[in-house]
Structure formats: structure tokens, C-alpha cells
Amino acid sequence: MAADVRNHPAGEIPPPVPQQMEVTLALRGSDAGRVGRRGNGEIQNTAARAGKLWLCPIGMVEDSIRITQDLGNILHDFLAAHLVTTYADAPLPHRQSLTVEHAKMRRVIDYINDNLASEISLSDLSDIACLSHHHFARAFRSAVGVPPHRFISSLRLQRAQEMLAHTQSSLTEIAYSCRFSSQSTFTRAFRRHVGMSPGEYRRKAAG
């Protein structure tokens, strides 16, 4: 289990890529703020008052998350012990297969997190998982909920948000640190995922 407290400015934010079960709790909340989420064909719009809980289970791929007002003191809990309890009643050969697949994907995800600032190829990841390219791509999407390239892009954009909010690095430096080919490419990707430009996000985070 891991946890951290985050502040979220109003606007569109990158949907989480569900590596673990995530439980989100509004510690302070907002009397008028609302959080809209869309995923798996369902739409949820809830008040972001103190004490509100949101759940993001494994395999739940959210298309968008929009916050109407700045939210501070949002607690994110990440629960990793899910496969054993979920599949405890499965036949033994199936449980063994799941355990092996999970261990492989865990190694891949750890590698991705450790190398976000470097070039990461599908070949590298499939070699780490000891799978063919085709089998790895299918296994990764089945385990994580999104293709490898989307998972990596989402993590890099989340790192960009952290750098914008907590460092004085220029937009060009952040773009190259997060493996974008140019500042303009980074700005387009950031706006598409967050709903505002990197400069706008930095100003909101600073305010």
C-alpha cells in the first residue's frame, strides 16, 4: 500500500492508468466543486465535499476526468494486493498462470517507472517480460487496461505536471525530460490530456 496527498487545479486532468486499486479521499473538499468522470461507458458527476471517496479499480480505464474548482488535500491510496484475493478461488493452474503474468508485468512497470526519461521500446519491454512482441502487447493491455505506449505517455505527462507545479524548469526542459521531440509536441499532448496548456497549468498550480 502507498499513499500521497495531492492538489488538483480546476480543469481536465490525465486519467489514471490503473496499476493498482486506487482509493481517493477528499480531505478538505470544496462546497461547490464537482468531479466528472467518464469510463467504461459510464458517466459519474459528484460533489467534491470533504469525506467524498472515489474508487478506480484495476481494469477501469477512464476516458476523462474534469474538476470544476481547484481541489486541495486529496488523498490517493494505492492498494497492490489484489490478484491473490481476486483469484483465490480459481483452479490452481489458472492461479499459477496469473501469478507468473502478474510478476512479469510488475517487472515491466518497475522498469518503465525507472526509465521514463530514457527511450523505452516495445522490444525492451517484451524482452523483460520474456514474451514475444505480440504476446506481450496483448498481455500488458489485459493486465493494465491500456496499451504500453499509452501507459508510458500518461506517466510522462503526470511527471510533467509535477515538474510544472514544483520546479522552475522551462517548458523546453520539461518537454525533453519527458521524452517529447519538441516543446510544441509536448504542448499539444499536454493540452489534449489536461485540457489546458502547460503554461496555464503552471499558473494555476502556483495560485
XYZ file of N, CA and C in Angstrom:
621
model
N 0.850 -1.187 0.000
C 0.000 0.000 0.000
C 0.880 1.229 0.000
N 0.471 2.248 -0.784
C 1.172 3.529 -0.809
C 0.128 4.626 -0.807
N 0.534 5.822 -0.375
C -0.419 6.934 -0.311
C 0.320 8.243 -0.487
N -0.351 9.218 -1.090
C 0.167 10.575 -1.111
C -0.990 11.561 -1.180
N -0.696 12.811 -0.821
C -1.699 13.872 -0.828
C -1.362 14.823 -1.965
N -2.347 15.126 -2.803
C -2.121 15.955 -3.984
C -3.101 17.121 -4.004
N -2.702 18.174 -4.723
C -3.585 19.296 -5.018
C -3.893 19.267 -6.509
N -5.158 19.398 -6.863
C -5.571 19.329 -8.258
C -6.203 20.652 -8.685
N -5.621 21.343 -9.665
C -6.259 22.562 -10.159
C -7.493 22.233 -10.987
N -8.383 23.211 -11.123
C -9.578 23.011 -11.935
C -9.194 22.726 -13.378
N -10.018 21.946 -14.059
C -9.780 21.635 -15.464
C -9.710 20.137 -15.693
N -9.284 19.763 -16.886
C -9.148 18.354 -17.261
C -7.818 17.830 -16.752
N -7.810 16.665 -16.132
C -6.564 16.073 -15.663
C -6.389 14.719 -16.334
N -5.128 14.231 -16.468
C -4.919 12.931 -17.119
C -5.579 11.819 -16.327
N -6.382 10.965 -16.967
C -6.962 9.828 -16.254
C -5.858 8.917 -15.744
N -6.047 8.334 -14.556
C -5.022 7.424 -14.043
C -4.951 6.154 -14.865
N -3.764 5.610 -14.943
C -3.597 4.289 -15.548
C -3.556 3.297 -14.407
N -4.557 2.413 -14.294
C -4.740 1.634 -13.073
C -3.725 0.518 -12.900
N -2.593 0.827 -12.239
C -1.622 -0.207 -11.898
C -2.063 -0.958 -10.644
N -2.721 -0.250 -9.713
C -3.248 -0.855 -8.502
C -4.660 -0.331 -8.293
N -5.350 -0.929 -7.356
C -6.615 -0.388 -6.909
C -6.344 0.972 -6.279
N -7.042 2.017 -6.723
C -6.824 3.362 -6.178
C -8.076 3.843 -5.457
N -7.888 4.321 -4.231
C -8.966 4.919 -3.439
C -8.588 6.373 -3.194
N -9.460 7.295 -3.610
C -9.184 8.721 -3.485
C -10.167 9.341 -2.498
N -9.647 10.137 -1.547
C -10.465 10.731 -0.496
C -10.217 12.235 -0.456
N -11.301 13.026 -0.491
C -11.203 14.481 -0.351
C -11.077 14.816 1.133
N -9.882 15.227 1.562
C -9.676 15.549 2.972
C -10.308 16.891 3.334
N -10.193 17.840 2.414
C -10.759 19.170 2.671
C -11.980 19.421 1.799
N -11.867 19.118 0.528
C -13.001 19.223 -0.374
C -13.360 20.649 -0.737
N -14.495 20.771 -1.410
C -14.989 22.063 -1.872
C -16.508 22.050 -1.802
N -17.098 23.131 -1.305
C -18.557 23.169 -1.184
C -19.247 23.168 -2.544
N -18.617 23.817 -3.540
C -19.264 23.938 -4.849
C -18.586 23.117 -5.942
N -17.375 22.638 -5.695
C -16.646 21.911 -6.729
C -17.255 20.547 -7.022
N -17.098 20.109 -8.281
C -17.597 18.798 -8.690
C -16.523 18.097 -9.516
N -16.579 16.780 -9.505
C -15.655 15.959 -10.281
C -16.473 15.105 -11.244
N -16.201 15.263 -12.525
C -16.866 14.463 -13.544
C -15.920 13.427 -14.097
N -16.345 12.170 -14.133
C -15.508 11.083 -14.658
C -16.309 10.297 -15.685
N -15.604 9.879 -16.751
C -16.232 9.045 -17.776
C -15.327 7.857 -18.051
N -15.894 6.643 -17.966
C -15.096 5.449 -18.208
C -15.965 4.216 -18.332
N -15.510 3.290 -19.188
C -16.234 2.033 -19.419
C -17.702 2.274 -19.777
N -17.954 3.377 -20.521
C -19.305 3.659 -20.980
C -20.205 4.306 -19.944
N -19.668 4.641 -18.764
C -20.476 5.251 -17.718
C -19.964 6.653 -17.398
N -20.889 7.532 -16.979
C -20.560 8.899 -16.613
C -20.909 9.101 -15.140
N -19.990 9.692 -14.393
C -20.209 9.975 -12.979
C -19.892 11.436 -12.723
N -20.805 12.137 -12.032
C -20.595 13.540 -11.687
C -20.960 13.711 -10.218
N -19.959 14.017 -9.387
C -20.189 14.046 -7.946
C -19.656 15.321 -7.321
N -20.282 15.724 -6.213
C -19.792 16.859 -5.432
C -18.486 16.467 -4.749
N -17.542 17.402 -4.687
C -16.213 17.104 -4.134
C -16.113 17.616 -2.699
N -17.102 17.281 -1.882
C -17.099 17.733 -0.490
C -16.132 16.899 0.349
N -15.736 17.444 1.485
C -14.832 16.732 2.393
C -15.431 15.384 2.768
N -14.596 14.337 2.710
C -15.046 12.996 3.034
C -15.504 12.179 1.843
N -15.570 12.801 0.646
C -16.002 12.075 -0.547
C -14.939 11.067 -0.963
N -15.381 9.847 -1.303
C -14.491 8.786 -1.765
C -14.738 8.489 -3.233
N -13.652 8.270 -3.983
C -13.751 7.777 -5.358
C -12.909 6.504 -5.460
N -13.382 5.551 -6.244
C -12.658 4.302 -6.445
C -12.278 4.156 -7.907
N -11.063 3.663 -8.158
C -10.627 3.365 -9.523
C -10.025 1.962 -9.509
N -10.835 0.935 -9.797
C -10.339 -0.442 -9.720
C -9.458 -0.800 -10.910
N -8.724 -1.887 -10.759
C -7.921 -2.432 -11.848
C -8.832 -2.701 -13.036
N -8.369 -2.303 -14.240
C -9.130 -2.556 -15.454
C -10.145 -1.478 -15.774
N -10.353 -0.511 -14.867
C -11.290 0.580 -15.128
C -10.527 1.686 -15.834
N -10.698 1.812 -17.151
C -9.993 2.814 -17.945
C -10.896 4.025 -18.105
N -10.500 5.144 -17.525
C -11.297 6.354 -17.585
C -10.893 7.186 -18.799
N -11.889 7.673 -19.546
C -11.615 8.481 -20.731
C -11.283 9.918 -20.370
N -11.914 10.429 -19.309
C -11.671 11.815 -18.929
C -12.041 12.039 -17.475
N -11.361 13.005 -16.852
C -11.685 13.463 -15.509
C -11.636 14.983 -15.533
N -12.717 15.629 -15.154
C -12.771 17.098 -15.151
C -13.171 17.592 -13.769
N -12.418 18.580 -13.271
C -12.662 19.190 -11.965
C -13.113 20.625 -12.184
N -14.212 21.029 -11.536
C -14.776 22.366 -11.795
C -14.130 23.450 -10.946
N -13.556 23.088 -9.800
C -12.867 24.053 -8.942
C -11.586 23.432 -8.410
N -10.598 24.305 -8.077
C -9.352 23.793 -7.511
C -9.642 22.966 -6.263
N -8.995 21.805 -6.166
C -9.170 20.931 -5.008
C -7.821 20.699 -4.343
N -7.756 20.956 -3.050
C -6.533 20.708 -2.297
C -6.722 19.570 -1.312
N -5.606 18.996 -0.868
C -5.626 17.918 0.132
C -6.485 16.734 -0.319
N -6.139 16.184 -1.474
C -6.807 14.983 -1.964
C -5.881 13.792 -1.704
N -6.330 12.862 -0.879
C -5.524 11.702 -0.512
C -5.726 10.576 -1.517
N -4.629 10.076 -2.078
C -4.662 8.948 -3.017
C -4.014 7.739 -2.335
N -4.790 6.669 -2.157
C -4.277 5.405 -1.613
C -4.200 4.396 -2.751
N -3.062 3.694 -2.848
C -2.867 2.704 -3.898
C -2.705 1.328 -3.241
N -3.608 0.413 -3.597
C -3.628 -0.911 -2.979
C -3.166 -1.935 -3.998
N -2.071 -2.618 -3.707
C -1.480 -3.524 -4.688
C -1.880 -4.977 -4.498
N -2.310 -5.368 -3.312
C -2.601 -6.783 -3.038
C -3.997 -7.130 -3.519
N -4.127 -7.345 -4.841
C -5.452 -7.566 -5.394
C -5.579 -8.904 -6.121
N -4.537 -9.342 -6.788
C -4.682 -10.545 -7.612
C -4.935 -11.794 -6.773
N -4.232 -11.921 -5.651
C -4.400 -13.125 -4.835
C -5.825 -13.221 -4.320
N -6.361 -12.103 -3.785
C -7.714 -12.154 -3.238
C -8.743 -12.299 -4.345
N -8.510 -11.693 -5.496
C -9.481 -11.750 -6.579
C -9.603 -13.158 -7.144
N -8.456 -13.842 -7.273
C -8.461 -15.134 -7.946
C -8.189 -16.301 -6.998
N -8.417 -16.091 -5.708
C -8.091 -17.127 -4.735
C -8.897 -18.403 -4.953
N -10.100 -18.275 -5.510
C -10.944 -19.445 -5.707
C -10.793 -20.062 -7.097
N -9.899 -19.522 -7.913
C -9.700 -20.068 -9.251
C -8.965 -21.401 -9.153
N -9.104 -22.285 -10.171
C -8.348 -23.543 -10.182
C -6.854 -23.268 -10.108
N -6.103 -24.155 -9.506
C -4.689 -23.937 -9.235
C -3.874 -23.609 -10.473
N -3.980 -24.339 -11.602
C -3.175 -23.980 -12.778
C -3.441 -22.556 -13.243
N -4.712 -22.114 -13.166
C -5.059 -20.761 -13.580
C -4.417 -19.751 -12.635
N -4.410 -20.029 -11.321
C -3.802 -19.122 -10.350
C -2.303 -19.012 -10.609
N -1.659 -20.138 -10.921
C -0.221 -20.099 -11.182
C 0.073 -19.243 -12.407
N -0.738 -19.392 -13.448
C -0.553 -18.599 -14.656
C -0.707 -17.119 -14.366
N -1.737 -16.761 -13.564
C -1.951 -15.362 -13.221
C -0.782 -14.809 -12.429
N -0.249 -15.607 -11.503
C 0.868 -15.151 -10.687
C 2.090 -14.872 -11.549
N 2.362 -15.755 -12.495
C 3.504 -15.559 -13.393
C 3.307 -14.313 -14.246
N 2.112 -14.162 -14.826
C 1.845 -12.998 -15.664
C 1.965 -11.708 -14.857
N 1.432 -11.721 -13.631
C 1.498 -10.531 -12.792
C 2.948 -10.168 -12.479
N 3.770 -11.162 -12.157
C 5.175 -10.905 -11.848
C 5.892 -10.299 -13.048
N 5.581 -10.792 -14.240
C 6.197 -10.245 -15.451
C 5.794 -8.794 -15.667
N 4.491 -8.494 -15.520
C 4.021 -7.133 -15.731
C 4.559 -6.198 -14.653
N 4.721 -6.718 -13.443
C 5.283 -5.897 -12.362
C 6.712 -5.493 -12.692
N 7.508 -6.432 -13.236
C 8.879 -6.116 -13.636
C 8.883 -5.059 -14.733
N 7.959 -5.192 -15.693
C 7.877 -4.236 -16.801
C 7.510 -2.856 -16.283
N 6.517 -2.780 -15.411
C 6.072 -1.478 -14.886
C 7.177 -0.825 -14.055
N 7.890 -1.620 -13.259
C 9.013 -1.071 -12.494
C 10.074 -0.502 -13.434
N 10.347 -1.220 -14.518
C 11.330 -0.739 -15.493
C 10.874 0.581 -16.116
N 9.614 0.654 -16.489
C 9.085 1.886 -17.093
C 9.239 3.058 -16.135
N 8.842 2.859 -14.874
C 8.936 3.944 -13.892
C 10.372 4.398 -13.669
N 11.303 3.461 -13.758
C 12.716 3.792 -13.537
C 13.367 4.432 -14.756
N 12.719 4.362 -15.921
C 13.370 4.821 -17.157
C 12.497 5.781 -17.967
N 11.625 6.533 -17.299
C 10.731 7.441 -18.025
C 11.494 8.497 -18.815
N 12.673 8.873 -18.330
C 13.452 9.907 -19.020
C 14.293 9.339 -20.160
N 14.220 8.031 -20.367
C 15.002 7.378 -21.421
C 14.076 6.833 -22.500
N 14.668 6.437 -23.605
C 13.902 5.800 -24.670
C 13.467 4.405 -24.211
N 12.183 4.103 -24.364
C 11.643 2.799 -23.978
C 10.975 2.194 -25.201
N 11.467 1.056 -25.647
C 10.904 0.427 -26.835
C 10.068 -0.787 -26.461
N 9.164 -1.147 -27.357
C 8.367 -2.359 -27.148
C 9.265 -3.581 -27.068
N 10.350 -3.561 -27.812
C 11.295 -4.679 -27.776
C 11.921 -4.821 -26.393
N 12.304 -3.678 -25.787
C 12.875 -3.717 -24.435
C 11.889 -4.352 -23.458
N 10.640 -3.898 -23.531
C 9.638 -4.353 -22.569
C 9.290 -5.826 -22.768
N 9.160 -6.252 -24.015
C 8.831 -7.662 -24.262
C 9.983 -8.570 -23.846
N 11.227 -8.087 -23.995
C 12.377 -8.888 -23.528
C 12.360 -9.034 -22.013
N 12.015 -7.960 -21.299
C 11.945 -8.014 -19.836
C 10.879 -9.008 -19.391
N 9.767 -9.033 -20.136
C 8.671 -9.950 -19.803
C 8.906 -11.359 -20.332
N 9.973 -11.536 -21.140
C 10.265 -12.845 -21.754
C 9.085 -13.337 -22.598
N 8.529 -12.418 -23.379
C 7.397 -12.745 -24.243
C 7.672 -12.214 -25.643
N 7.005 -12.777 -26.630
C 7.096 -12.213 -27.975
C 6.426 -10.840 -27.976
N 6.746 -10.001 -28.986
C 6.165 -8.656 -29.057
C 4.646 -8.722 -29.048
N 4.085 -9.619 -29.858
C 2.629 -9.707 -29.987
C 1.996 -10.165 -28.682
N 2.565 -11.228 -28.091
C 2.016 -11.746 -26.832
C 2.154 -10.719 -25.721
N 3.287 -10.017 -25.685
C 3.487 -9.012 -24.633
C 2.465 -7.890 -24.741
N 2.248 -7.372 -25.945
C 1.300 -6.263 -26.121
C -0.090 -6.659 -25.640
N -0.509 -7.893 -25.958
C -1.833 -8.359 -25.512
C -1.863 -8.561 -24.001
N -0.804 -9.155 -23.453
C -0.760 -9.424 -22.018
C -0.727 -8.121 -21.217
N 0.019 -7.144 -21.707
C 0.124 -5.866 -20.997
C -1.228 -5.161 -20.967
N -1.882 -5.108 -22.114
C -3.186 -4.444 -22.165
C -4.202 -5.163 -21.282
N -4.142 -6.477 -21.259
C -5.064 -7.247 -20.425
C -4.823 -6.976 -18.945
N -3.551 -6.850 -18.545
C -3.221 -6.669 -17.132
C -3.417 -5.236 -16.661
N -3.068 -4.266 -17.514
C -3.043 -2.865 -17.088
C -4.264 -2.089 -17.564
N -4.834 -2.504 -18.695
C -6.033 -1.843 -19.195
C -5.809 -0.926 -20.376
N -4.560 -0.600 -20.687
C -4.231 0.262 -21.825
C -2.983 -0.287 -22.513
N -2.736 0.080 -23.779
C -1.522 -0.367 -24.460
C -0.271 0.228 -23.807
N 0.890 -0.390 -24.014
C 2.125 0.116 -23.387
C 2.423 1.575 -23.714
N 2.256 1.987 -24.990
C 2.624 3.359 -25.352
C 1.744 4.380 -24.643
N 0.459 4.042 -24.455
C -0.433 4.975 -23.751
C -0.092 5.036 -22.263
N 0.254 3.902 -21.701
C 0.662 3.856 -20.298
C 1.893 4.732 -20.078
N 2.897 4.578 -20.937
C 4.132 5.355 -20.801
C 3.844 6.837 -20.984
N 3.048 7.199 -21.989
C 2.722 8.596 -22.239
C 2.008 9.221 -21.052
N 1.077 8.479 -20.445
C 0.349 9.002 -19.299
C 1.281 9.260 -18.124
N 2.207 8.336 -17.862
C 3.152 8.532 -16.766
C 4.056 9.729 -17.033
N 4.479 9.912 -18.271
C 5.334 11.045 -18.592
C 4.589 12.367 -18.446
N 3.323 12.390 -18.821
C 2.529 13.607 -18.657
C 2.274 13.892 -17.179
N 2.104 12.855 -16.371
C 1.974 13.067 -14.934
C 3.274 13.636 -14.362
N 4.418 13.133 -14.831
C 5.699 13.690 -14.386
C 5.826 15.143 -14.825
N 5.357 15.463 -16.024
C 5.397 16.844 -16.497
C 4.562 17.751 -15.591
N 3.396 17.267 -15.160
C 2.568 18.056 -14.242
C 3.321 18.335 -12.942
N 3.993 17.320 -12.412
C 4.745 17.506 -11.173
C 5.878 18.516 -11.367
N 6.561 18.444 -12.501
C 7.654 19.383 -12.761
C 7.133 20.802 -12.948
N 5.986 20.940 -13.607
C 5.403 22.271 -13.785
C 5.002 22.885 -12.453
N 4.479 22.046 -11.562
C 3.982 22.556 -10.286
C 5.096 22.787 -9.266
N 6.187 22.013 -9.349
C 7.154 22.024 -8.250
C 8.578 22.385 -8.648
N 8.831 22.696 -9.921
C 10.173 23.118 -10.337
C 10.082 24.392 -11.172
N 11.224 24.988 -11.398
C 11.303 26.173 -12.245
C 11.832 25.830 -13.637
N 11.866 24.568 -13.985
C 12.368 24.147 -15.298
C 11.537 24.788 -16.402
N 12.180 25.147 -17.503
C 11.467 25.732 -18.633
C 10.604 24.674 -19.317
N 9.672 25.142 -20.141
C 8.808 24.198 -20.857
C 9.637 23.318 -21.796
N 10.656 23.888 -22.389
C 11.519 23.099 -23.278
C 12.251 22.013 -22.503
N 12.773 22.368 -21.316
C 13.481 21.391 -20.490
C 12.539 20.264 -20.057
N 11.323 20.623 -19.680
C 10.349 19.613 -19.256
C 9.975 18.716 -20.438
N 9.785 19.341 -21.605
C 9.424 18.567 -22.797
C 10.476 17.503 -23.097
N 11.745 17.892 -23.101
C 12.798 16.935 -23.422
C 13.011 15.931 -22.293
N 12.835 16.369 -21.041
C 12.969 15.456 -19.907
C 11.914 14.363 -19.962
N 10.739 14.702 -20.499
C 9.640 13.736 -20.589
C 9.568 13.067 -21.960
N 10.666 13.177 -22.730
C 10.856 12.449 -23.979
C 9.941 12.901 -25.115
N 9.572 14.193 -25.128
C 8.856 14.739 -26.277
C 9.880 15.345 -27.237
N 9.585 15.248 -28.531
C 10.565 15.660 -29.536
C 10.738 17.176 -29.598
N 9.747 17.930 -29.136
C 9.830 19.394 -29.157
C 8.844 19.958 -28.144
N 8.994 21.254 -27.854
C 8.058 21.896 -26.929
C 6.656 21.935 -27.517
N 6.539 22.145 -28.832
C 5.209 22.207 -29.443
C 4.504 20.856 -29.376
N 5.252 19.767 -29.588
C 4.666 18.431 -29.469
C 4.200 18.177 -28.039
N 5.033 18.563 -27.079
C 4.677 18.428 -25.669
C 3.420 19.232 -25.340
N 3.359 20.476 -25.809
C 2.208 21.335 -25.516
C 0.929 20.741 -26.066
N 0.965 20.204 -27.285
C -0.239 19.604 -27.871
C -0.694 18.395 -27.059
N 0.253 17.531 -26.699
C -0.099 16.328 -25.929
C -0.626 16.711 -24.549
N 0.014 17.688 -23.922
C -0.407 18.113 -22.589
C -1.816 18.694 -22.622
N -2.083 19.556 -23.608
C -3.413 20.163 -23.711
C -4.473 19.097 -23.966
N -4.143 18.110 -24.797
C -5.101 17.054 -25.113
C -5.467 16.245 -23.859
N -4.497 16.015 -22.976
C -4.738 15.197 -21.788
C -5.271 16.002 -20.605
N -4.839 17.236 -20.463
C -5.167 18.012 -19.261
C -6.256 19.044 -19.516
N -6.425 19.466 -20.770
C -7.451 20.450 -21.082
C -6.975 21.874 -20.993
N -5.673 22.083 -20.807
C -5.096 23.432 -20.779
C -3.628 23.313 -21.175
N -3.019 24.441 -21.493
C -1.613 24.428 -21.886
C -0.725 24.239 -20.656
N 0.534 23.831 -20.854
C 1.453 23.711 -19.711
C 1.611 25.021 -18.947
N 1.680 26.150 -19.675
C 1.800 27.440 -19.006
C 0.595 27.743 -18.140
N -0.591 27.471 -18.633
C -1.817 27.699 -17.854
C -1.826 26.810 -16.618
N -1.413 25.565 -16.794
C -1.381 24.624 -15.658
C -0.415 25.131 -14.591
N 0.754 25.610 -15.005
C 1.759 26.115 -14.038
C 1.214 27.316 -13.274
N 0.547 28.222 -13.985
C -0.008 29.399 -13.309
C -1.079 29.000 -12.299
N -1.940 28.050 -12.654
C -2.978 27.590 -11.725
C -2.365 26.884 -10.525
N -1.333 26.073 -10.769
C -0.687 25.360 -9.666
C -0.008 26.333 -8.707
N 0.535 27.424 -9.244
C 1.212 28.419 -8.418
C 0.226 29.275 -7.628
N -1.012 29.409 -8.161
C -2.004 30.243 -7.492
C -2.681 29.536 -6.360
